[in-house]
């Protein structure tokens, strides 16, 4: 249905002329080798843009200038209020550009425009503002010591921070990384994911427009194995702030070990359990929220609640309820239509990977309650997959152990609270978990016993800027969003003064 609101987003998409060149030292330029990356709309298969594809030479140029600007102090030693003002203005410009930023991510990765407007853009604005306002809330200290000495501890920026981001929340993940790094006074080189570079390049322009000095925030799109690797190996870079898969996260530690032992913060994959205990009162409302925690953003969410652990006594009713809610609410459609709740997967290769997991689950003996295939919407280039739920899953199956990163959930029966916690923790990942119960004591006990970085009780994926975002185990060890993220972009210096 072609509503007025629907046409509005298509008009913006047709009119947008995105920046496609690298940003180095305040100048937009082609990649030195002239290469480009094709960005393809996964809802249609149409070309969105050809984007400059940086290689190691471009990354080196960006890191050189970032290091030079850091040493010059144009940002790292700028008067504090001025830095705060520029970052606040940056957050305002992100808000003022919200329609274009929303459209760029939707065109490149297929996220429903309604989600961009409700979650990603406001999340980016809030993060930038929070980090700007937090700059003078972190402090060193001056511990008491001997009468003939003064000891104080400074917190100082690191130098150059390299940020490497994934495609599933292109704008928001970029801001989660660059905001604390810039606020702490570092220079930044951002390497966005191959499929989604356009909002990152616009962020670069907005930083300059806000008054950010040239060369402090550089954006170099390019291939992970080339540009990403060069950034993570750069001797100029003091920290890599990485969000992405566990496999590539491991590489970050190797690169650091092989080069200058730079700090690494890694936000990695997940296979998060949502535990439903037998005492829940309103099973239908819980089922609805569980479907939201699984199918939002097409399931391309690190913290997607993709293992649904349900008490055996309510298992069958619960499967029907989740399936019903999913079928009613999550119908894949045109992501530029504001009514759409589920878009395509990011690209053909990823669609194939998700379909392979679905086929593998069938072969392992799991039963699809809904979905289980691709959707051939419009054209061969479209990358849609049906919302899919498997029942009768054993936690040892591949579908329960590995991150699918698509709209695929596994319902696993449990035999009570202890069994549920055992199954929940039987995973190499430890990003997030949910627990649904009317028994407060049980809820807090389960939260304490779960091996993961974030737990939601009677809710899923809600939160605010104070919430440390990050995981345990193979989900990585970094923390985004919170004050700690800002502190993690600084290092301590101990100064010992002899008074006599
Ligand atoms: P990915 O690991 O394939 O890529 C992430 C980034 O790393 C991209 O920019 C990519 O170009 C780059 N890269 C790839 N190979 C590289 C290499 N050899 N050297 C250096 N850089 C390289 O991940 P993805 O497919 O873009 O994103 C999905 C993954 O991200 C999922 O596993 C998801 O769970 C995870 N994720 C985690 C969080 C979190 O907060 N924990 C948030 C969002 C996404």
PDB file of N, CA and C in Angstrom, residues 430-464:
ATOM      1  N   UNK A 430      28.313 -15.281  25.863  1.00  0.00           N
ATOM      2  CA  UNK A 430      27.762 -14.756  27.125  1.00  0.00           C
ATOM      3  C   UNK A 430      27.441 -13.280  26.991  1.00  0.00           C
ATOM      4  N   UNK A 431      26.624 -12.950  26.000  1.00  0.00           N
ATOM      5  CA  UNK A 431      26.333 -11.524  25.819  1.00  0.00           C
ATOM      6  C   UNK A 431      25.172 -11.081  26.703  1.00  0.00           C
ATOM      7  N   UNK A 432      23.979 -11.673  26.482  1.00  0.00           N
ATOM      8  CA  UNK A 432      22.792 -11.171  27.176  1.00  0.00           C
ATOM      9  C   UNK A 432      21.872 -12.334  27.510  1.00  0.00           C
ATOM     10  N   UNK A 433      20.860 -12.042  28.329  1.00  0.00           N
ATOM     11  CA  UNK A 433      19.849 -13.054  28.656  1.00  0.00           C
ATOM     12  C   UNK A 433      18.608 -12.350  29.182  1.00  0.00           C
ATOM     13  N   UNK A 434      17.479 -13.043  29.070  1.00  0.00           N
ATOM     14  CA  UNK A 434      16.245 -12.536  29.648  1.00  0.00           C
ATOM     15  C   UNK A 434      15.645 -13.595  30.550  1.00  0.00           C
ATOM     16  N   UNK A 435      14.959 -13.145  31.609  1.00  0.00           N
ATOM     17  CA  UNK A 435      14.234 -14.107  32.451  1.00  0.00           C
ATOM     18  C   UNK A 435      12.836 -13.559  32.712  1.00  0.00           C
ATOM     19  N   UNK A 436      11.858 -14.424  32.502  1.00  0.00           N
ATOM     20  CA  UNK A 436      10.449 -14.040  32.628  1.00  0.00           C
ATOM     21  C   UNK A 436       9.838 -14.875  33.733  1.00  0.00           C
ATOM     22  N   UNK A 437       9.414 -14.200  34.813  1.00  0.00           N
ATOM     23  CA  UNK A 437       8.843 -14.908  35.957  1.00  0.00           C
ATOM     24  C   UNK A 437       8.089 -13.912  36.844  1.00  0.00           C
ATOM     25  N   UNK A 438       7.145 -14.415  37.648  1.00  0.00           N
ATOM     26  CA  UNK A 438       6.481 -13.559  38.628  1.00  0.00           C
ATOM     27  C   UNK A 438       7.148 -13.677  39.993  1.00  0.00           C
ATOM     28  N   UNK A 439       8.132 -14.547  40.113  1.00  0.00           N
ATOM     29  CA  UNK A 439       8.777 -14.790  41.397  1.00  0.00           C
ATOM     30  C   UNK A 439      10.065 -13.959  41.475  1.00  0.00           C
ATOM     31  N   UNK A 440      10.023 -12.889  42.276  1.00  0.00           N
ATOM     32  CA  UNK A 440      11.153 -11.959  42.319  1.00  0.00           C
ATOM     33  C   UNK A 440      12.443 -12.608  42.785  1.00  0.00           C
ATOM     34  N   UNK A 441      12.313 -13.460  43.809  1.00  0.00           N
ATOM     35  CA  UNK A 441      13.507 -14.126  44.341  1.00  0.00           C
ATOM     36  C   UNK A 441      14.180 -14.950  43.256  1.00  0.00           C
ATOM     37  N   UNK A 442      13.359 -15.709  42.526  1.00  0.00           N
ATOM     38  CA  UNK A 442      13.923 -16.547  41.456  1.00  0.00           C
ATOM     39  C   UNK A 442      14.557 -15.667  40.381  1.00  0.00           C
ATOM     40  N   UNK A 443      13.884 -14.586  40.052  1.00  0.00           N
ATOM     41  CA  UNK A 443      14.388 -13.712  38.983  1.00  0.00           C
ATOM     42  C   UNK A 443      15.793 -13.219  39.323  1.00  0.00           C
ATOM     43  N   UNK A 444      15.983 -12.743  40.556  1.00  0.00           N
ATOM     44  CA  UNK A 444      17.296 -12.196  40.916  1.00  0.00           C
ATOM     45  C   UNK A 444      18.338 -13.294  41.053  1.00  0.00           C
ATOM     46  N   UNK A 445      17.910 -14.468  41.515  1.00  0.00           N
ATOM     47  CA  UNK A 445      18.869 -15.578  41.621  1.00  0.00           C
ATOM     48  C   UNK A 445      19.352 -15.996  40.230  1.00  0.00           C
ATOM     49  N   UNK A 446      18.391 -16.088  39.307  1.00  0.00           N
ATOM     50  CA  UNK A 446      18.765 -16.470  37.941  1.00  0.00           C
ATOM     51  C   UNK A 446      19.695 -15.396  37.347  1.00  0.00           C
ATOM     52  N   UNK A 447      19.352 -14.127  37.551  1.00  0.00           N
ATOM     53  CA  UNK A 447      20.193 -13.041  37.016  1.00  0.00           C
ATOM     54  C   UNK A 447      21.618 -13.177  37.552  1.00  0.00           C
ATOM     55  N   UNK A 448      21.740 -13.499  38.835  1.00  0.00           N
ATOM     56  CA  UNK A 448      23.070 -13.645  39.439  1.00  0.00           C
ATOM     57  C   UNK A 448      23.823 -14.827  38.830  1.00  0.00           C
ATOM     58  N   UNK A 449      23.117 -15.902  38.523  1.00  0.00           N
ATOM     59  CA  UNK A 449      23.788 -17.138  38.112  1.00  0.00           C
ATOM     60  C   UNK A 449      24.068 -17.219  36.607  1.00  0.00           C
ATOM     61  N   UNK A 450      23.488 -16.326  35.823  1.00  0.00           N
ATOM     62  CA  UNK A 450      23.709 -16.396  34.375  1.00  0.00           C
ATOM     63  C   UNK A 450      25.102 -15.874  34.020  1.00  0.00           C
ATOM     64  N   UNK A 451      25.757 -16.556  33.097  1.00  0.00           N
ATOM     65  CA  UNK A 451      27.120 -16.176  32.696  1.00  0.00           C
ATOM     66  C   UNK A 451      27.047 -15.257  31.484  1.00  0.00           C
ATOM     67  N   UNK A 452      26.769 -13.989  31.717  1.00  0.00           N
ATOM     68  CA  UNK A 452      26.667 -13.056  30.595  1.00  0.00           C
ATOM     69  C   UNK A 452      26.772 -11.621  31.116  1.00  0.00           C
ATOM     70  N   UNK A 453      26.947 -10.696  30.182  1.00  0.00           N
ATOM     71  CA  UNK A 453      27.181  -9.302  30.564  1.00  0.00           C
ATOM     72  C   UNK A 453      25.926  -8.504  30.864  1.00  0.00           C
ATOM     73  N   UNK A 454      24.770  -8.953  30.365  1.00  0.00           N
ATOM     74  CA  UNK A 454      23.533  -8.170  30.546  1.00  0.00           C
ATOM     75  C   UNK A 454      22.355  -9.113  30.766  1.00  0.00           C
ATOM     76  N   UNK A 455      21.527  -8.786  31.751  1.00  0.00           N
ATOM     77  CA  UNK A 455      20.327  -9.599  32.001  1.00  0.00           C
ATOM     78  C   UNK A 455      19.115  -8.669  32.077  1.00  0.00           C
ATOM     79  N   UNK A 456      18.062  -9.039  31.400  1.00  0.00           N
ATOM     80  CA  UNK A 456      16.795  -8.311  31.528  1.00  0.00           C
ATOM     81  C   UNK A 456      15.796  -9.189  32.262  1.00  0.00           C
ATOM     82  N   UNK A 457      15.136  -8.627  33.270  1.00  0.00           N
ATOM     83  CA  UNK A 457      14.088  -9.348  33.995  1.00  0.00           C
ATOM     84  C   UNK A 457      12.745  -8.793  33.553  1.00  0.00           C
ATOM     85  N   UNK A 458      11.890  -9.670  33.068  1.00  0.00           N
ATOM     86  CA  UNK A 458      10.547  -9.290  32.583  1.00  0.00           C
ATOM     87  C   UNK A 458      10.593  -8.145  31.574  1.00  0.00           C
ATOM     88  N   UNK A 459      11.493  -8.249  30.648  1.00  0.00           N
ATOM     89  CA  UNK A 459      11.645  -7.286  29.561  1.00  0.00           C
ATOM     90  C   UNK A 459      12.772  -7.801  28.693  1.00  0.00           C
ATOM     91  N   UNK A 460      13.030  -7.128  27.572  1.00  0.00           N
ATOM     92  CA  UNK A 460      14.185  -7.548  26.777  1.00  0.00           C
ATOM     93  C   UNK A 460      14.681  -6.371  25.946  1.00  0.00           C
ATOM     94  N   UNK A 461      15.960  -6.087  26.045  1.00  0.00           N
ATOM     95  CA  UNK A 461      16.668  -5.086  25.247  1.00  0.00           C
ATOM     96  C   UNK A 461      16.324  -3.646  25.597  1.00  0.00           C
ATOM     97  N   UNK A 462      15.657  -3.408  26.733  1.00  0.00           N
ATOM     98  CA  UNK A 462      15.474  -2.018  27.128  1.00  0.00           C
ATOM     99  C   UNK A 462      16.720  -1.556  27.894  1.00  0.00           C
ATOM    100  N   UNK A 463      16.878  -0.239  28.033  1.00  0.00           N
ATOM    101  CA  UNK A 463      18.064   0.238  28.743  1.00  0.00           C
ATOM    102  C   UNK A 463      18.276   1.714  28.512  1.00  0.00           C
ATOM    103  N   UNK A 464      19.406   2.197  29.009  1.00  0.00           N
ATOM    104  CA  UNK A 464      19.717   3.615  28.847  1.00  0.00           C
ATOM    105  C   UNK A 464      21.230   3.763  28.775  1.00  0.00           C
TER     106      UNK A 464
END
